[in-house]
Structures are given as C-alpha cells and as structure tokens.
Short mmCIF file of C-alpha atoms in Angstrom, two decimals:
data_model
loop_
_atom_site.label_atom_id
_atom_site.label_comp_id
_atom_site.label_asym_id
_atom_site.label_seq_id
_atom_site.Cartn_x
_atom_site.Cartn_y
_atom_site.Cartn_z
CA GLY A 1 21.45 46.28 38.99
CA ALA A 2 20.81 43.85 36.00
CA GLY A 3 17.18 43.49 36.52
CA VAL A 4 14.08 45.16 38.06
CA SER A 5 14.06 44.67 41.91
CA GLN A 6 11.02 44.78 43.89
CA SER A 7 10.50 44.75 47.67
CA PRO A 8 9.24 43.25 49.83
CA SER A 9 8.70 40.07 47.94
CA ASN A 10 5.90 39.02 50.34
CA LYS A 11 3.76 41.19 52.55
CA VAL A 12 1.10 40.20 54.92
CA THR A 13 -0.94 42.90 56.56
CA GLU A 14 -4.15 43.53 58.45
CA LYS A 15 -7.00 45.19 56.86
CA GLY A 16 -6.95 48.94 57.37
CA LYS A 17 -3.23 49.21 57.51
CA ASP A 18 -1.06 51.12 54.99
CA VAL A 19 1.55 49.35 52.86
CA GLU A 20 4.39 50.67 50.70
CA LEU A 21 5.91 48.62 47.88
CA ARG A 22 9.12 49.50 46.28
CA CYS A 23 10.42 49.17 42.78
CA ASP A 24 14.09 49.59 41.64
CA PRO A 25 14.06 49.85 37.86
CA ILE A 26 17.00 49.07 35.53
CA SER A 27 19.43 52.00 35.49
CA GLY A 28 18.67 54.42 32.69
CA HIS A 29 15.23 53.17 32.04
CA THR A 30 12.89 56.11 31.66
CA ALA A 31 9.56 54.15 31.48
CA LEU A 32 8.15 52.53 34.66
CA TYR A 33 4.81 50.68 35.12
CA TRP A 34 2.89 49.17 37.98
CA TYR A 35 0.49 46.33 37.35
CA ARG A 36 -1.74 44.34 39.59
CA GLN A 37 -2.49 40.69 39.24
CA ARG A 38 -5.12 39.00 41.37
CA LEU A 39 -5.00 35.33 41.75
CA GLY A 40 -5.88 33.56 38.45
CA GLN A 41 -6.46 36.96 36.68
CA GLY A 42 -4.86 38.90 34.05
CA LEU A 43 -2.38 41.96 34.45
CA GLU A 44 -4.27 45.08 35.43
CA PHE A 45 -2.60 48.40 34.57
CA LEU A 46 -2.31 50.77 37.46
CA ILE A 47 0.07 53.65 36.60
CA TYR A 48 2.80 54.57 34.08
CA PHE A 49 5.74 56.94 34.45
CA GLN A 50 7.71 58.13 31.40
CA GLY A 51 10.71 60.32 32.20
CA ASN A 52 9.70 63.73 33.55
CA SER A 53 6.27 63.69 32.09
CA ALA A 54 3.19 63.62 34.20
CA PRO A 55 2.31 60.05 35.03
CA ASP A 56 -0.59 58.21 33.58
CA LYS A 57 -2.65 57.38 36.64
CA SER A 58 -5.69 56.23 34.89
CA GLY A 59 -5.48 52.66 36.20
CA LEU A 60 -5.39 53.44 39.86
CA PRO A 61 -8.56 51.83 41.27
CA SER A 62 -9.25 54.28 44.07
CA ASP A 63 -7.81 57.22 45.94
CA ARG A 64 -6.33 54.72 48.41
CA PHE A 65 -3.72 53.99 45.73
CA SER A 66 -0.82 56.33 44.91
CA ALA A 67 2.63 56.07 43.42
CA GLU A 68 5.58 58.31 43.23
CA ARG A 69 8.81 58.20 41.31
CA THR A 70 11.64 60.65 41.60
CA GLY A 71 13.19 61.26 38.25
CA GLU A 72 14.27 57.98 36.61
CA SER A 73 14.94 56.15 39.84
CA VAL A 74 13.04 54.28 42.44
CA SER A 75 9.19 54.15 42.49
CA THR A 76 7.03 53.45 45.51
CA LEU A 77 3.42 52.26 45.33
CA THR A 78 1.39 53.05 48.49
CA ILE A 79 -1.93 51.49 49.44
CA GLN A 80 -3.69 53.22 52.25
CA ARG A 81 -6.27 51.58 54.52
CA THR A 82 -5.83 48.22 52.71
CA GLN A 83 -8.84 46.00 51.95
CA GLN A 84 -9.06 42.28 51.39
CA GLU A 85 -9.62 42.92 47.66
CA ASP A 86 -6.17 44.44 47.43
CA SER A 87 -4.67 41.11 47.95
CA ALA A 88 -2.72 40.49 44.76
CA VAL A 89 0.71 40.28 43.22
CA TYR A 90 1.98 43.88 42.38
CA LEU A 91 4.35 43.83 39.44
CA CYS A 92 6.58 46.59 38.39
CA ALA A 93 8.31 46.87 34.95
CA SER A 94 10.70 49.26 33.34
CA GLY A 95 11.72 50.11 29.82
CA PRO A 96 14.27 52.25 27.94
CA PHE A 97 13.20 55.46 26.28
CA SER A 98 13.91 54.29 22.76
CA GLY A 99 11.97 51.06 23.24
CA ALA A 100 9.28 51.88 25.85
CA ASN A 101 7.22 49.02 25.00
CA VAL A 102 10.04 46.44 25.55
CA LEU A 103 9.64 45.96 29.27
CA THR A 104 11.54 44.15 31.91
CA PHE A 105 9.43 42.88 34.80
CA GLY A 106 10.37 42.34 38.43
CA ALA A 107 9.41 39.37 40.24
CA GLY A 108 6.54 41.18 41.96
CA SER A 109 5.50 41.84 45.44
CA ARG A 110 2.75 39.43 46.77
CA LEU A 111 0.38 41.29 49.13
CA THR A 112 -2.04 39.38 51.35
CA VAL A 113 -4.57 41.46 53.32
CA LEU A 114 -6.05 39.53 56.20
CA ASP B 1 -4.69 51.19 20.37
CA ALA B 2 -5.39 48.52 17.81
CA LYS B 3 -7.43 45.76 19.41
CA THR B 4 -6.00 42.33 19.33
CA THR B 5 -7.77 38.94 19.29
CA GLN B 6 -6.15 35.65 20.39
CA PRO B 7 -7.58 32.25 21.06
CA PRO B 8 -8.01 31.64 24.76
CA SER B 9 -6.07 28.23 24.85
CA MET B 10 -3.98 26.00 22.69
CA ASP B 11 -2.19 22.74 23.18
CA CYS B 12 1.00 21.66 21.63
CA ALA B 13 3.01 18.52 21.76
CA GLU B 14 6.53 18.73 23.21
CA GLY B 15 9.17 19.05 20.53
CA ARG B 16 6.66 20.32 17.91
CA ALA B 17 6.42 23.84 16.66
CA ALA B 18 3.78 26.08 18.53
CA ASN B 19 2.04 28.57 16.28
CA LEU B 20 0.22 31.17 18.22
CA PRO B 21 -2.08 33.45 16.19
CA CYS B 22 -3.07 37.07 16.77
CA ASN B 23 -5.51 39.17 14.86
CA HIS B 24 -5.02 42.97 14.78
CA SER B 25 -7.19 44.02 11.83
CA THR B 26 -7.27 47.73 13.00
CA ILE B 27 -3.54 48.23 13.31
CA SER B 28 -2.07 51.54 12.07
CA GLY B 29 1.02 52.18 10.19
CA ASN B 30 3.05 53.36 13.22
CA GLU B 31 1.99 50.40 15.37
CA TYR B 32 4.26 47.55 16.18
CA VAL B 33 3.31 44.03 17.26
CA TYR B 34 4.87 42.87 20.63
CA TRP B 35 4.74 39.47 22.20
CA TYR B 36 5.20 38.76 25.83
CA ARG B 37 4.57 35.59 27.85
CA GLN B 38 3.92 34.84 31.51
CA ILE B 39 5.03 31.53 33.04
CA HIS B 40 2.95 30.63 36.11
CA SER B 41 3.90 32.52 39.27
CA GLN B 42 6.52 34.81 37.40
CA GLY B 43 6.48 38.21 35.90
CA PRO B 44 5.77 38.55 32.16
CA GLN B 45 8.72 38.20 29.85
CA TYR B 46 9.27 40.11 26.66
CA ILE B 47 9.72 37.67 23.66
CA ILE B 48 9.84 39.59 20.32
CA HIS B 49 8.41 42.51 18.45
CA GLY B 50 8.14 43.58 14.79
CA LEU B 51 6.68 46.16 12.40
CA LYS B 52 6.16 44.41 9.03
CA ASN B 53 9.19 42.20 8.41
CA ASN B 54 9.33 38.76 9.90
CA GLU B 55 11.62 38.69 13.00
CA THR B 56 13.59 35.86 14.68
CA ASN B 57 15.49 35.73 17.73
CA GLU B 58 16.73 33.11 20.19
CA MET B 59 13.33 32.50 21.62
CA ALA B 60 10.90 32.71 18.74
CA SER B 61 10.01 33.82 15.26
CA LEU B 62 7.28 36.37 14.46
CA ILE B 63 5.53 36.26 11.14
CA ILE B 64 3.38 39.23 10.11
CA THR B 65 1.09 39.13 7.17
CA GLU B 66 1.73 41.48 4.36
CA ASP B 67 -1.43 43.52 5.09
CA ARG B 68 -0.34 43.49 8.77
CA LYS B 69 -3.78 42.50 9.96
CA SER B 70 -2.56 39.33 11.72
CA SER B 71 0.57 37.59 13.03
CA THR B 72 1.89 34.46 14.34
CA LEU B 73 4.36 33.77 17.00
CA ILE B 74 6.23 30.56 16.38
CA LEU B 75 8.07 28.52 19.00
CA PRO B 76 9.94 26.15 16.78
CA HIS B 77 10.50 23.20 19.18
CA ALA B 78 8.20 23.72 22.17
CA THR B 79 9.17 22.39 25.52
CA LEU B 80 7.35 21.83 28.86
CA ARG B 81 9.00 25.07 30.03
CA ASP B 82 7.12 27.00 27.33
CA THR B 83 3.77 26.45 28.96
CA ALA B 84 2.57 29.90 29.65
CA VAL B 85 0.06 32.63 28.84
CA TYR B 86 1.15 34.37 25.66
CA TYR B 87 0.19 37.92 25.08
CA CYS B 88 0.05 39.82 21.70
CA ILE B 89 -0.03 43.69 22.04
CA VAL B 90 -0.09 46.26 19.26
CA ARG B 91 1.45 49.60 20.30
CA ASP B 92 3.03 52.79 18.90
CA PRO B 93 6.51 52.90 20.28
CA THR B 94 6.91 56.62 19.65
CA TYR B 95 7.53 58.70 22.77
CA ASN B 96 4.38 60.64 23.67
CA GLN B 97 2.44 58.30 21.38
CA GLY B 98 3.14 55.00 23.03
CA GLY B 99 1.35 55.70 26.32
CA LYS B 100 0.45 52.84 28.56
CA LEU B 101 0.98 49.14 27.66
CA ILE B 102 -2.06 47.12 28.22
CA PHE B 103 -2.12 43.40 28.47
CA GLY B 104 -5.26 41.46 27.18
CA GLN B 105 -6.25 37.92 28.22
CA GLY B 106 -3.69 36.25 25.98
CA THR B 107 -3.53 32.66 24.91
CA GLU B 108 -2.71 29.92 27.45
CA LEU B 109 -0.43 27.50 25.77
CA SER B 110 -0.16 23.87 27.30
CA VAL B 111 2.84 21.97 25.91
CA LYS B 112 2.15 18.35 26.66
CA PRO B 113 4.68 15.43 26.77
#
C-alpha cells in the first residue's frame, strides 16, 4: 500500500487479557519501529527492526511486551496480561534502507485497558 | 547520539514565518539533522533533513549554521494547521550506525489567528 497501515485502530480490553497489534509497513521498507505514546506524553521508543539484523528491543518496558517481524513484512506487537498503564496509542513507522531515519508513520492503534 | 535542545513552546501569528530553533552542539561529522512534527491526534510526519547545506522543500526550509552546532526550521507562512509539536533529531543515517530514532520533547508551536 501507499502508507503504513495499523490495525486495529481502536482496541478496548480488560485488564489481564492479551492483545496483538499489527503493522503493515510500506513495501520495500527495511526499517520498522514501534513507539508508544501515552495521553499528553511524548513518543516512547519500544523496538526497532532493520532488515534481517537482530532487533533492538531496548525500549520494551517489560517482558509482557514482545514484537515479531518476518523479513521485511508485517510486524505484530503483543502485550500479554495487559495493565491499565498500557493504555496508550501504539505507533508503527517504517523507513527505507537508504534513508532509515526518514520514517513514515501509521495512524496508530489506540489501546484502552479497563 | 548528539543531544538536541529545543524551546518547549513558541507562538506564531498566522501568515508570518515560524522560526524554530534547535541546538546540537555535540553533533558529529556523520550526523544529519532531521525534523518531524506531530499534529494533535496524528502520527508524526517527516518534514526535512540536512547535513550542512541549507535545504528547502514544499513544507519548510532548514538552515544549519556553518559550525553545525545549531539549526532553524522555517515555516515561511504559518497557518493554523501548522500548530503541532516539532521535533529536531540528530542521527547518523549509515546502516549499522543509525540505530534507533529517539524523539525528545520537541517544541509545541501554536499558530494564532
């Protein structure tokens, strides 16, 4: 597609449930990022994939968070045993190999944990 | 990564030029200056980037000082739709050197009628 697609756009879940968020990057983009943005706060880096290199997971806040990406395609961010503090907008971005810092962002997935 | 410093907020009158400063005194030779903005309730949007020469595109101009220790993003004729948080980021774009892209607190620009 022409842009970065994220789904679902909105997710409401109960505390303790697992959620999976999906990101479809721009075709051919080797770089893929996940960020979290709590209400009224800045962007918090979570994880970075670059091609077939080992991902940089240094931003994942706990072992309840994990992300996968197969090659240069779709990525999924999984949050297990959700907590209320996980409520946020989760943003995905992708970038080309030659300009890995020029990112295109998706519209985000808004997660609300009750 | 080179640390950047931006004012937390700025106001600009509609139709006037908005000049957003960024200090990056520890920038290294391989690092570029990137600007993004985030309009309320939207994902961030790439604006422009540069190494040492001034750059211009349809959105903005980027002026980098000769010593590269600071830069200014210029929106030549600000509109109400330019109200957003503007992020200045300094990064090495080289594969295996670039690493993760981190956003700071940025400058909240309010364009007023």
